[in-house]
């Protein structure tokens, strides 16, 4: 039996098309398995231009990654609240300076901060004064004897504005911490 050339070329075209679909389905399967294992950075590369499936899977991956990030953030927050509630409950009989130190030490470690301090407002002083009662820096207790008026410095500004100040551009002469390993902002 002789097969006409046009039939062979049509069959070859169908074969290549089916091969591309099979390859795309294998890629889609790998992509879905990676999503199932929370590997959201896996790239989905198809051979054909079947954007419907590829686009839907990529959008699903992005949405699942957002949900996963939100879940991790909620878990971190809930765990932190429970941790600090327990810490405060278990140490409620300590002097304020000792409780403040334990709190700032645990907080600095929990949020991966280099340093932290706890301030208390003495509203009985005339004018009211802000006093540092505990400080922690680079895994060590620090003994600060610092007080200032409410309208002074960044802490005073936070109190007056009743807001948080987040600094990511620290001036060179701001705060230096010195240890046996060197000095840093």
Short mmCIF file of N, CA and C in Angstrom, two decimals:
data_model
loop_
_atom_site.label_atom_id
_atom_site.label_comp_id
_atom_site.label_asym_id
_atom_site.label_seq_id
_atom_site.Cartn_x
_atom_site.Cartn_y
_atom_site.Cartn_z
N UNK A 1 0.86 -1.17 0.00
CA UNK A 1 0.00 0.00 0.00
C UNK A 1 0.90 1.23 0.00
N UNK A 2 0.55 2.09 -0.86
CA UNK A 2 1.30 3.33 -0.95
C UNK A 2 0.52 4.45 -0.27
N UNK A 3 1.24 5.22 0.61
CA UNK A 3 0.60 6.33 1.33
C UNK A 3 1.00 7.62 0.62
N UNK A 4 0.00 8.41 0.24
CA UNK A 4 0.32 9.67 -0.47
C UNK A 4 1.12 10.62 0.43
N UNK A 5 1.96 11.45 -0.21
CA UNK A 5 2.81 12.39 0.52
C UNK A 5 2.02 13.36 1.39
N UNK A 6 0.88 13.83 0.88
CA UNK A 6 0.09 14.79 1.67
C UNK A 6 -0.44 14.13 2.95
N UNK A 7 -0.72 12.84 2.92
CA UNK A 7 -1.18 12.13 4.12
C UNK A 7 -0.04 12.04 5.12
N UNK A 8 1.16 11.74 4.64
CA UNK A 8 2.33 11.67 5.53
C UNK A 8 2.58 13.02 6.17
N UNK A 9 2.50 14.10 5.40
CA UNK A 9 2.76 15.42 5.97
C UNK A 9 1.66 15.80 6.95
N UNK A 10 0.41 15.43 6.66
CA UNK A 10 -0.68 15.69 7.62
C UNK A 10 -0.47 14.88 8.89
N UNK A 11 -0.10 13.64 8.76
CA UNK A 11 0.13 12.77 9.91
C UNK A 11 1.29 13.30 10.74
N UNK A 12 2.35 13.74 10.08
CA UNK A 12 3.50 14.29 10.79
C UNK A 12 3.09 15.54 11.56
N UNK A 13 2.26 16.37 10.95
CA UNK A 13 1.79 17.58 11.63
C UNK A 13 0.97 17.24 12.86
N UNK A 14 0.08 16.24 12.71
CA UNK A 14 -0.73 15.81 13.86
C UNK A 14 0.17 15.22 14.93
N UNK A 15 1.14 14.43 14.51
CA UNK A 15 2.08 13.82 15.46
C UNK A 15 2.81 14.91 16.25
N UNK A 16 3.34 15.92 15.57
CA UNK A 16 4.07 17.00 16.25
C UNK A 16 3.14 17.79 17.18
N UNK A 17 1.92 17.99 16.73
CA UNK A 17 0.95 18.70 17.56
C UNK A 17 0.65 17.90 18.83
N UNK A 18 0.43 16.59 18.68
CA UNK A 18 0.18 15.73 19.85
C UNK A 18 1.41 15.64 20.75
N UNK A 19 2.58 15.64 20.16
CA UNK A 19 3.83 15.63 20.94
C UNK A 19 3.94 16.91 21.77
N UNK A 20 3.63 18.04 21.17
CA UNK A 20 3.66 19.33 21.89
C UNK A 20 2.65 19.32 23.04
N UNK A 21 1.44 18.82 22.79
CA UNK A 21 0.42 18.76 23.84
C UNK A 21 0.89 17.85 24.97
N UNK A 22 1.46 16.72 24.63
CA UNK A 22 1.97 15.78 25.64
C UNK A 22 3.08 16.43 26.47
N UNK A 23 3.99 17.14 25.81
CA UNK A 23 5.08 17.83 26.52
C UNK A 23 4.52 18.92 27.44
N UNK A 24 3.54 19.66 26.92
CA UNK A 24 2.92 20.71 27.74
C UNK A 24 2.23 20.11 28.97
N UNK A 25 1.55 18.99 28.78
CA UNK A 25 0.87 18.35 29.92
C UNK A 25 1.88 17.83 30.94
N UNK A 26 3.02 17.33 30.49
CA UNK A 26 4.07 16.90 31.41
C UNK A 26 4.60 18.10 32.20
N UNK A 27 4.84 19.21 31.50
CA UNK A 27 5.30 20.44 32.17
C UNK A 27 4.25 20.93 33.16
N UNK A 28 2.98 20.89 32.74
CA UNK A 28 1.90 21.34 33.63
C UNK A 28 1.84 20.45 34.87
N UNK A 29 2.03 19.15 34.69
CA UNK A 29 2.01 18.22 35.83
C UNK A 29 3.15 18.53 36.79
N UNK A 30 4.37 18.77 36.26
CA UNK A 30 5.51 19.13 37.12
C UNK A 30 5.22 20.44 37.86
N UNK A 31 4.66 21.40 37.14
CA UNK A 31 4.34 22.70 37.72
C UNK A 31 3.34 22.55 38.86
N UNK A 32 2.28 21.77 38.63
CA UNK A 32 1.24 21.56 39.65
C UNK A 32 1.82 20.84 40.87
N UNK A 33 2.67 19.84 40.64
CA UNK A 33 3.30 19.13 41.76
C UNK A 33 4.16 20.07 42.59
N UNK A 34 4.89 20.97 41.94
CA UNK A 34 5.70 21.94 42.67
C UNK A 34 4.84 22.90 43.47
N UNK A 35 3.73 23.34 42.91
CA UNK A 35 2.80 24.19 43.63
C UNK A 35 2.29 23.45 44.87
N UNK A 36 1.95 22.17 44.69
CA UNK A 36 1.47 21.36 45.81
C UNK A 36 2.51 21.24 46.91
N UNK A 37 3.78 21.32 46.56
CA UNK A 37 4.86 21.26 47.55
C UNK A 37 5.31 22.65 47.99
N UNK A 38 4.50 23.66 47.69
CA UNK A 38 4.76 25.06 48.05
C UNK A 38 6.06 25.60 47.44
N UNK A 39 6.41 25.10 46.28
CA UNK A 39 7.56 25.62 45.54
C UNK A 39 7.00 26.54 44.46
N UNK A 40 6.75 27.78 44.85
CA UNK A 40 6.06 28.71 43.96
C UNK A 40 6.98 29.37 42.95
N UNK A 41 8.29 29.16 43.06
CA UNK A 41 9.22 29.80 42.15
C UNK A 41 9.52 28.93 40.92
N UNK A 42 8.90 27.77 40.82
CA UNK A 42 9.10 26.87 39.68
C UNK A 42 8.53 27.52 38.43
N UNK A 43 9.32 27.54 37.36
CA UNK A 43 8.90 28.17 36.11
C UNK A 43 8.10 27.19 35.25
N UNK A 44 7.05 27.68 34.64
CA UNK A 44 6.22 26.87 33.77
C UNK A 44 6.58 27.23 32.34
N UNK A 45 7.27 26.33 31.65
CA UNK A 45 7.71 26.58 30.28
C UNK A 45 7.03 25.58 29.35
N UNK A 46 6.20 26.09 28.47
CA UNK A 46 5.51 25.21 27.53
C UNK A 46 6.14 25.34 26.16
N UNK A 47 5.93 24.32 25.38
CA UNK A 47 6.45 24.33 24.02
C UNK A 47 5.50 25.04 23.07
N UNK A 48 4.22 24.85 23.31
CA UNK A 48 3.23 25.48 22.42
C UNK A 48 2.80 26.82 22.99
N UNK A 49 1.96 27.46 22.25
CA UNK A 49 1.48 28.78 22.69
C UNK A 49 0.08 28.66 23.28
N UNK A 50 -0.19 27.57 23.97
CA UNK A 50 -1.49 27.36 24.60
C UNK A 50 -1.55 28.21 25.87
N UNK A 51 -1.82 29.49 25.69
CA UNK A 51 -1.77 30.43 26.81
C UNK A 51 -2.89 30.22 27.81
N UNK A 52 -3.98 29.61 27.43
CA UNK A 52 -5.09 29.42 28.35
C UNK A 52 -4.69 28.61 29.57
N UNK A 53 -4.13 27.44 29.36
CA UNK A 53 -3.71 26.57 30.46
C UNK A 53 -2.55 27.18 31.22
N UNK A 54 -1.53 27.64 30.49
CA UNK A 54 -0.35 28.21 31.13
C UNK A 54 -0.73 29.43 31.97
N UNK A 55 -1.50 30.30 31.39
CA UNK A 55 -1.91 31.52 32.10
C UNK A 55 -2.72 31.19 33.35
N UNK A 56 -3.66 30.26 33.24
CA UNK A 56 -4.48 29.88 34.40
C UNK A 56 -3.63 29.26 35.51
N UNK A 57 -2.67 28.42 35.14
CA UNK A 57 -1.82 27.79 36.16
C UNK A 57 -0.89 28.79 36.83
N UNK A 58 -0.35 29.71 36.05
CA UNK A 58 0.53 30.74 36.62
C UNK A 58 -0.27 31.64 37.56
N UNK A 59 -1.47 32.04 37.17
CA UNK A 59 -2.32 32.87 38.03
C UNK A 59 -2.69 32.12 39.31
N UNK A 60 -2.99 30.82 39.19
CA UNK A 60 -3.30 30.01 40.36
C UNK A 60 -2.09 29.95 41.30
N UNK A 61 -0.91 29.77 40.74
CA UNK A 61 0.31 29.71 41.55
C UNK A 61 0.54 31.03 42.28
N UNK A 62 0.35 32.15 41.59
CA UNK A 62 0.53 33.47 42.21
C UNK A 62 -0.47 33.68 43.34
N UNK A 63 -1.71 33.28 43.12
CA UNK A 63 -2.74 33.43 44.15
C UNK A 63 -2.43 32.54 45.36
N UNK A 64 -2.03 31.31 45.11
CA UNK A 64 -1.67 30.41 46.21
C UNK A 64 -0.46 30.91 46.97
N UNK A 65 0.49 31.53 46.27
CA UNK A 65 1.66 32.10 46.95
C UNK A 65 1.24 33.26 47.85
N UNK A 66 0.34 34.11 47.36
CA UNK A 66 -0.17 35.22 48.19
C UNK A 66 -0.86 34.68 49.44
N UNK A 67 -1.69 33.66 49.25
CA UNK A 67 -2.40 33.06 50.39
C UNK A 67 -1.40 32.45 51.37
N UNK A 68 -0.39 31.78 50.86
CA UNK A 68 0.63 31.17 51.71
C UNK A 68 1.39 32.23 52.50
N UNK A 69 1.75 33.33 51.84
CA UNK A 69 2.45 34.43 52.53
C UNK A 69 1.58 35.05 53.62
N UNK A 70 0.30 35.24 53.31
CA UNK A 70 -0.63 35.80 54.30
C UNK A 70 -0.77 34.84 55.49
N UNK A 71 -0.83 33.55 55.21
CA UNK A 71 -0.95 32.55 56.27
C UNK A 71 0.30 32.55 57.16
N UNK A 72 1.47 32.63 56.55
CA UNK A 72 2.71 32.69 57.32
C UNK A 72 2.75 33.94 58.20
N UNK A 73 2.32 35.06 57.65
CA UNK A 73 2.28 36.30 58.40
C UNK A 73 1.32 36.20 59.58
N UNK A 74 0.13 35.65 59.35
CA UNK A 74 -0.84 35.46 60.44
C UNK A 74 -0.28 34.53 61.52
N UNK A 75 0.34 33.42 61.09
CA UNK A 75 0.92 32.49 62.05
C UNK A 75 2.01 33.15 62.88
N UNK A 76 2.86 33.96 62.23
CA UNK A 76 3.93 34.66 62.93
C UNK A 76 3.33 35.62 63.97
N UNK A 77 2.28 36.33 63.58
CA UNK A 77 1.63 37.28 64.48
C UNK A 77 0.96 36.56 65.65
N UNK A 78 0.20 35.52 65.37
CA UNK A 78 -0.50 34.79 66.42
C UNK A 78 0.50 34.14 67.38
N UNK A 79 1.55 33.56 66.84
CA UNK A 79 2.59 32.95 67.68
C UNK A 79 3.25 34.00 68.56
N UNK A 80 3.53 35.16 67.99
CA UNK A 80 4.15 36.24 68.76
C UNK A 80 3.25 36.75 69.87
N UNK A 81 1.99 36.94 69.57
CA UNK A 81 1.05 37.41 70.60
C UNK A 81 0.97 36.39 71.74
N UNK A 82 0.89 35.12 71.40
CA UNK A 82 0.84 34.07 72.44
C UNK A 82 2.13 34.06 73.25
N UNK A 83 3.26 34.17 72.58
CA UNK A 83 4.56 34.16 73.25
C UNK A 83 4.68 35.31 74.24
N UNK A 84 4.31 36.52 73.81
CA UNK A 84 4.46 37.68 74.68
C UNK A 84 3.38 37.75 75.75
N UNK A 85 2.23 37.20 75.47
CA UNK A 85 1.20 37.10 76.52
C UNK A 85 1.69 36.18 77.63
N UNK A 86 2.24 35.02 77.25
CA UNK A 86 2.79 34.09 78.23
C UNK A 86 3.95 34.73 79.00
N UNK A 87 4.82 35.42 78.28
CA UNK A 87 5.97 36.07 78.92
C UNK A 87 5.51 37.08 79.97
N UNK A 88 4.54 37.89 79.62
CA UNK A 88 4.05 38.90 80.56
C UNK A 88 3.32 38.25 81.74
N UNK A 89 2.53 37.23 81.46
CA UNK A 89 1.80 36.54 82.53
C UNK A 89 2.77 35.84 83.48
N UNK A 90 3.78 35.15 82.93
CA UNK A 90 4.72 34.39 83.75
C UNK A 90 5.65 35.28 84.56
N UNK A 91 5.82 36.53 84.17
CA UNK A 91 6.77 37.42 84.84
C UNK A 91 6.10 38.65 85.45
N UNK A 92 4.81 38.58 85.69
CA UNK A 92 4.08 39.76 86.15
C UNK A 92 4.50 40.25 87.53
N UNK A 93 5.17 39.43 88.31
CA UNK A 93 5.58 39.84 89.66
C UNK A 93 6.97 40.47 89.70
N UNK A 94 7.62 40.59 88.58
CA UNK A 94 8.96 41.18 88.54
C UNK A 94 8.88 42.71 88.62
N UNK A 95 9.98 43.29 89.02
CA UNK A 95 10.11 44.76 88.97
C UNK A 95 10.00 45.20 87.51
N UNK A 96 9.52 46.41 87.30
CA UNK A 96 9.27 46.90 85.94
C UNK A 96 10.54 46.88 85.08
N UNK A 97 11.70 47.21 85.67
CA UNK A 97 12.94 47.23 84.89
C UNK A 97 13.30 45.83 84.40
N UNK A 98 13.13 44.83 85.28
CA UNK A 98 13.45 43.45 84.91
C UNK A 98 12.46 42.92 83.88
N UNK A 99 11.19 43.18 84.07
CA UNK A 99 10.16 42.76 83.11
C UNK A 99 10.40 43.43 81.76
N UNK A 100 10.73 44.71 81.77
CA UNK A 100 11.00 45.43 80.52
C UNK A 100 12.20 44.84 79.80
N UNK A 101 13.24 44.46 80.56
CA UNK A 101 14.43 43.86 79.93
C UNK A 101 14.08 42.52 79.28
N UNK A 102 13.37 41.66 80.00
CA UNK A 102 12.99 40.36 79.45
C UNK A 102 12.14 40.57 78.19
N UNK A 103 11.22 41.50 78.26
CA UNK A 103 10.34 41.78 77.12
C UNK A 103 11.14 42.26 75.92
N UNK A 104 12.02 43.25 76.09
CA UNK A 104 12.74 43.82 74.94
C UNK A 104 13.74 42.82 74.38
N UNK A 105 14.33 42.00 75.23
CA UNK A 105 15.26 40.96 74.76
C UNK A 105 14.52 39.97 73.87
N UNK A 106 13.38 39.47 74.34
CA UNK A 106 12.60 38.51 73.55
C UNK A 106 12.05 39.14 72.27
N UNK A 107 11.61 40.39 72.36
CA UNK A 107 11.07 41.08 71.19
C UNK A 107 12.16 41.29 70.13
N UNK A 108 13.33 41.76 70.56
CA UNK A 108 14.43 41.98 69.61
C UNK A 108 14.79 40.67 68.91
N UNK A 109 14.86 39.59 69.66
CA UNK A 109 15.17 38.29 69.05
C UNK A 109 14.05 37.83 68.13
N UNK A 110 12.80 38.04 68.51
CA UNK A 110 11.66 37.58 67.72
C UNK A 110 11.59 38.29 66.37
N UNK A 111 11.90 39.57 66.34
CA UNK A 111 11.81 40.32 65.08
C UNK A 111 13.17 40.50 64.40
N UNK A 112 14.20 39.81 64.92
CA UNK A 112 15.56 39.87 64.36
C UNK A 112 16.10 41.30 64.34
N UNK A 113 15.85 42.03 65.43
CA UNK A 113 16.37 43.40 65.54
C UNK A 113 17.74 43.37 66.21
N UNK A 114 18.58 44.35 65.91
CA UNK A 114 19.89 44.44 66.53
C UNK A 114 19.80 45.01 67.93
N UNK A 115 18.84 45.86 68.15
CA UNK A 115 18.75 46.54 69.43
C UNK A 115 17.33 46.99 69.70
N UNK A 116 17.07 47.29 70.96
CA UNK A 116 15.76 47.79 71.34
C UNK A 116 15.81 48.39 72.73
N UNK A 117 14.83 49.19 73.06
CA UNK A 117 14.76 49.81 74.38
C UNK A 117 13.29 49.98 74.76
N UNK A 118 13.06 50.01 76.07
CA UNK A 118 11.72 50.25 76.60
C UNK A 118 11.78 51.56 77.37
N UNK A 119 10.84 52.43 77.07
CA UNK A 119 10.76 53.73 77.72
C UNK A 119 9.44 53.82 78.48
N UNK A 120 9.50 54.51 79.60
CA UNK A 120 8.30 54.76 80.39
C UNK A 120 8.15 56.26 80.58
N UNK A 121 6.92 56.73 80.48
CA UNK A 121 6.65 58.15 80.66
C UNK A 121 6.34 58.40 82.13
N UNK A 122 7.09 59.29 82.73
CA UNK A 122 6.81 59.72 84.11
C UNK A 122 5.97 60.99 84.01
N UNK A 123 4.66 60.84 84.07
CA UNK A 123 3.75 61.97 83.90
C UNK A 123 3.66 62.80 85.20
N UNK A 124 4.16 62.25 86.31
CA UNK A 124 4.15 62.99 87.56
C UNK A 124 5.23 64.06 87.59
N UNK A 125 6.28 63.88 86.81
CA UNK A 125 7.35 64.89 86.75
C UNK A 125 6.80 66.13 86.05
N UNK A 126 7.30 67.26 86.45
CA UNK A 126 6.87 68.52 85.84
C UNK A 126 8.07 69.17 85.17
N UNK A 127 8.15 69.24 83.87
CA UNK A 127 7.28 68.66 82.86
C UNK A 127 7.49 67.14 82.79
N UNK A 128 6.55 66.40 82.16
CA UNK A 128 6.69 64.94 82.06
C UNK A 128 8.00 64.54 81.39
N UNK A 129 8.55 63.41 81.86
CA UNK A 129 9.86 62.94 81.38
C UNK A 129 9.71 61.50 80.87
N UNK A 130 10.46 61.18 79.84
CA UNK A 130 10.53 59.82 79.29
C UNK A 130 11.84 59.21 79.79
N UNK A 131 11.75 58.01 80.39
CA UNK A 131 12.94 57.36 80.93
C UNK A 131 13.14 56.00 80.30
N UNK A 132 14.38 55.69 79.92
CA UNK A 132 14.71 54.35 79.42
C UNK A 132 14.82 53.44 80.64
N UNK A 133 14.03 52.36 80.65
CA UNK A 133 14.08 51.42 81.79
C UNK A 133 14.74 50.11 81.41
N UNK A 134 14.90 49.83 80.12
CA UNK A 134 15.59 48.61 79.70
C UNK A 134 16.09 48.78 78.28
N UNK A 135 17.26 48.20 78.03
CA UNK A 135 17.81 48.25 76.67
C UNK A 135 18.56 46.95 76.40
N UNK A 136 18.54 46.58 75.12
CA UNK A 136 19.15 45.33 74.69
C UNK A 136 19.77 45.58 73.33
N UNK A 137 21.03 45.14 73.16
CA UNK A 137 21.69 45.32 71.86
C UNK A 137 22.70 44.20 71.64
N UNK A 138 22.62 43.61 70.46
CA UNK A 138 23.55 42.57 70.03
C UNK A 138 23.76 41.51 71.11
N UNK A 139 22.66 40.90 71.55
CA UNK A 139 22.65 39.77 72.49
C UNK A 139 23.18 40.13 73.88
N UNK A 140 23.16 41.37 74.25
CA UNK A 140 23.63 41.77 75.58
C UNK A 140 22.70 42.81 76.19
N UNK A 141 22.65 42.74 77.51
CA UNK A 141 21.90 43.73 78.25
C UNK A 141 22.69 45.03 78.25
N UNK A 142 22.03 46.11 78.04
CA UNK A 142 22.67 47.42 78.07
C UNK A 142 22.06 48.21 79.22
N UNK A 143 22.87 49.00 79.86
CA UNK A 143 22.39 49.82 80.98
C UNK A 143 22.39 51.27 80.55
N UNK A 144 21.23 51.72 80.16
CA UNK A 144 21.05 53.11 79.75
C UNK A 144 20.51 53.91 80.92
N UNK A 145 21.08 55.01 81.15
CA UNK A 145 20.51 55.97 82.09
C UNK A 145 20.20 57.19 81.25
N UNK A 146 19.08 57.12 80.58
CA UNK A 146 18.73 58.19 79.66
C UNK A 146 17.31 58.64 79.95
N UNK A 147 17.16 59.92 80.09
CA UNK A 147 15.82 60.48 80.21
C UNK A 147 15.79 61.79 79.44
N UNK A 148 14.62 62.13 78.99
CA UNK A 148 14.46 63.36 78.23
C UNK A 148 13.00 63.79 78.29
N UNK A 149 12.76 65.00 77.88
CA UNK A 149 11.40 65.51 77.88
C UNK A 149 10.62 64.94 76.70
N UNK A 150 9.31 64.94 76.83
CA UNK A 150 8.46 64.35 75.80
C UNK A 150 8.65 64.99 74.43
N UNK A 151 9.01 66.22 74.36
CA UNK A 151 9.15 66.87 73.05
C UNK A 151 10.57 66.75 72.48
N UNK A 152 11.42 65.88 73.05
CA UNK A 152 12.79 65.72 72.57
C UNK A 152 13.00 64.39 71.86
N UNK A 153 13.80 64.41 70.80
CA UNK A 153 14.24 63.18 70.13
C UNK A 153 13.13 62.41 69.42
N UNK A 154 13.53 61.28 68.84
CA UNK A 154 12.59 60.46 68.08
C UNK A 154 11.55 59.80 68.97
N UNK A 155 11.97 59.33 70.14
CA UNK A 155 11.01 58.70 71.05
C UNK A 155 9.97 59.72 71.48
N UNK A 156 10.42 60.92 71.81
CA UNK A 156 9.49 61.98 72.18
C UNK A 156 8.53 62.31 71.05
N UNK A 157 9.06 62.31 69.82
CA UNK A 157 8.20 62.59 68.67
C UNK A 157 7.16 61.49 68.47
N UNK A 158 7.57 60.23 68.69
CA UNK A 158 6.61 59.11 68.60
C UNK A 158 5.49 59.29 69.61
N UNK A 159 5.86 59.72 70.83
CA UNK A 159 4.87 59.91 71.89
C UNK A 159 3.92 61.05 71.52
N UNK A 160 4.47 62.17 71.10
CA UNK A 160 3.64 63.32 70.74
C UNK A 160 2.71 63.01 69.57
N UNK A 161 3.25 62.34 68.55
CA UNK A 161 2.46 62.02 67.35
C UNK A 161 1.60 60.78 67.54
N UNK A 162 1.85 60.02 68.61
CA UNK A 162 1.17 58.75 68.85
C UNK A 162 1.25 57.87 67.60
N UNK A 163 2.50 57.74 67.10
CA UNK A 163 2.73 57.02 65.86
C UNK A 163 4.11 56.36 65.90
N UNK A 164 4.34 55.48 64.95
CA UNK A 164 5.61 54.77 64.82
C UNK A 164 6.47 55.51 63.80
N UNK A 165 7.77 55.54 64.06
CA UNK A 165 8.72 56.08 63.09
C UNK A 165 9.60 54.93 62.64
N UNK A 166 9.61 54.65 61.34
CA UNK A 166 10.45 53.60 60.79
C UNK A 166 11.56 54.27 59.99
N UNK A 167 12.79 54.01 60.40
CA UNK A 167 13.94 54.62 59.73
C UNK A 167 14.71 53.55 58.97
N UNK A 168 14.94 53.79 57.68
CA UNK A 168 15.78 52.87 56.93
C UNK A 168 17.01 53.57 56.36
N UNK A 169 17.11 54.86 56.57
CA UNK A 169 18.28 55.62 56.15
C UNK A 169 18.88 56.25 57.39
N UNK A 170 19.72 55.49 58.08
CA UNK A 170 20.28 55.90 59.37
C UNK A 170 21.47 56.85 59.14
N UNK A 171 21.45 58.03 59.75
CA UNK A 171 22.59 58.95 59.62
C UNK A 171 23.86 58.32 60.22
N UNK A 172 25.00 58.63 59.65
CA UNK A 172 26.27 58.05 60.10
C UNK A 172 26.57 58.33 61.57
N UNK A 173 26.11 59.44 62.10
CA UNK A 173 26.43 59.80 63.48
C UNK A 173 25.28 59.50 64.44
N UNK A 174 24.36 58.62 64.08
CA UNK A 174 23.16 58.42 64.89
C UNK A 174 23.45 57.61 66.15
N UNK A 175 23.43 56.30 66.09
CA UNK A 175 23.69 55.46 67.26
C UNK A 175 24.78 54.48 66.87
N UNK A 176 25.83 54.42 67.67
CA UNK A 176 26.90 53.45 67.45
C UNK A 176 26.89 52.46 68.59
N UNK A 177 27.02 51.19 68.25
CA UNK A 177 27.14 50.13 69.25
C UNK A 177 28.54 49.56 69.12
N UNK A 178 29.24 49.49 70.23
CA UNK A 178 30.60 49.01 70.23
C UNK A 178 30.66 47.72 71.04
N UNK A 179 31.36 46.73 70.48
CA UNK A 179 31.58 45.49 71.21
C UNK A 179 32.99 45.02 70.92
N UNK A 180 33.35 43.88 71.46
CA UNK A 180 34.67 43.32 71.20
C UNK A 180 34.87 42.95 69.74
N UNK A 181 33.77 42.83 69.01
CA UNK A 181 33.86 42.46 67.59
C UNK A 181 33.93 43.66 66.67
N UNK A 182 33.75 44.85 67.20
CA UNK A 182 33.80 46.03 66.36
C UNK A 182 32.71 47.02 66.70
N UNK A 183 32.41 47.88 65.74
CA UNK A 183 31.42 48.94 65.95
C UNK A 183 30.49 48.96 64.76
N UNK A 184 29.22 49.29 65.03
CA UNK A 184 28.23 49.34 63.95
C UNK A 184 27.17 50.36 64.30
N UNK A 185 26.46 50.81 63.27
CA UNK A 185 25.30 51.69 63.50
C UNK A 185 24.21 50.88 64.14
#
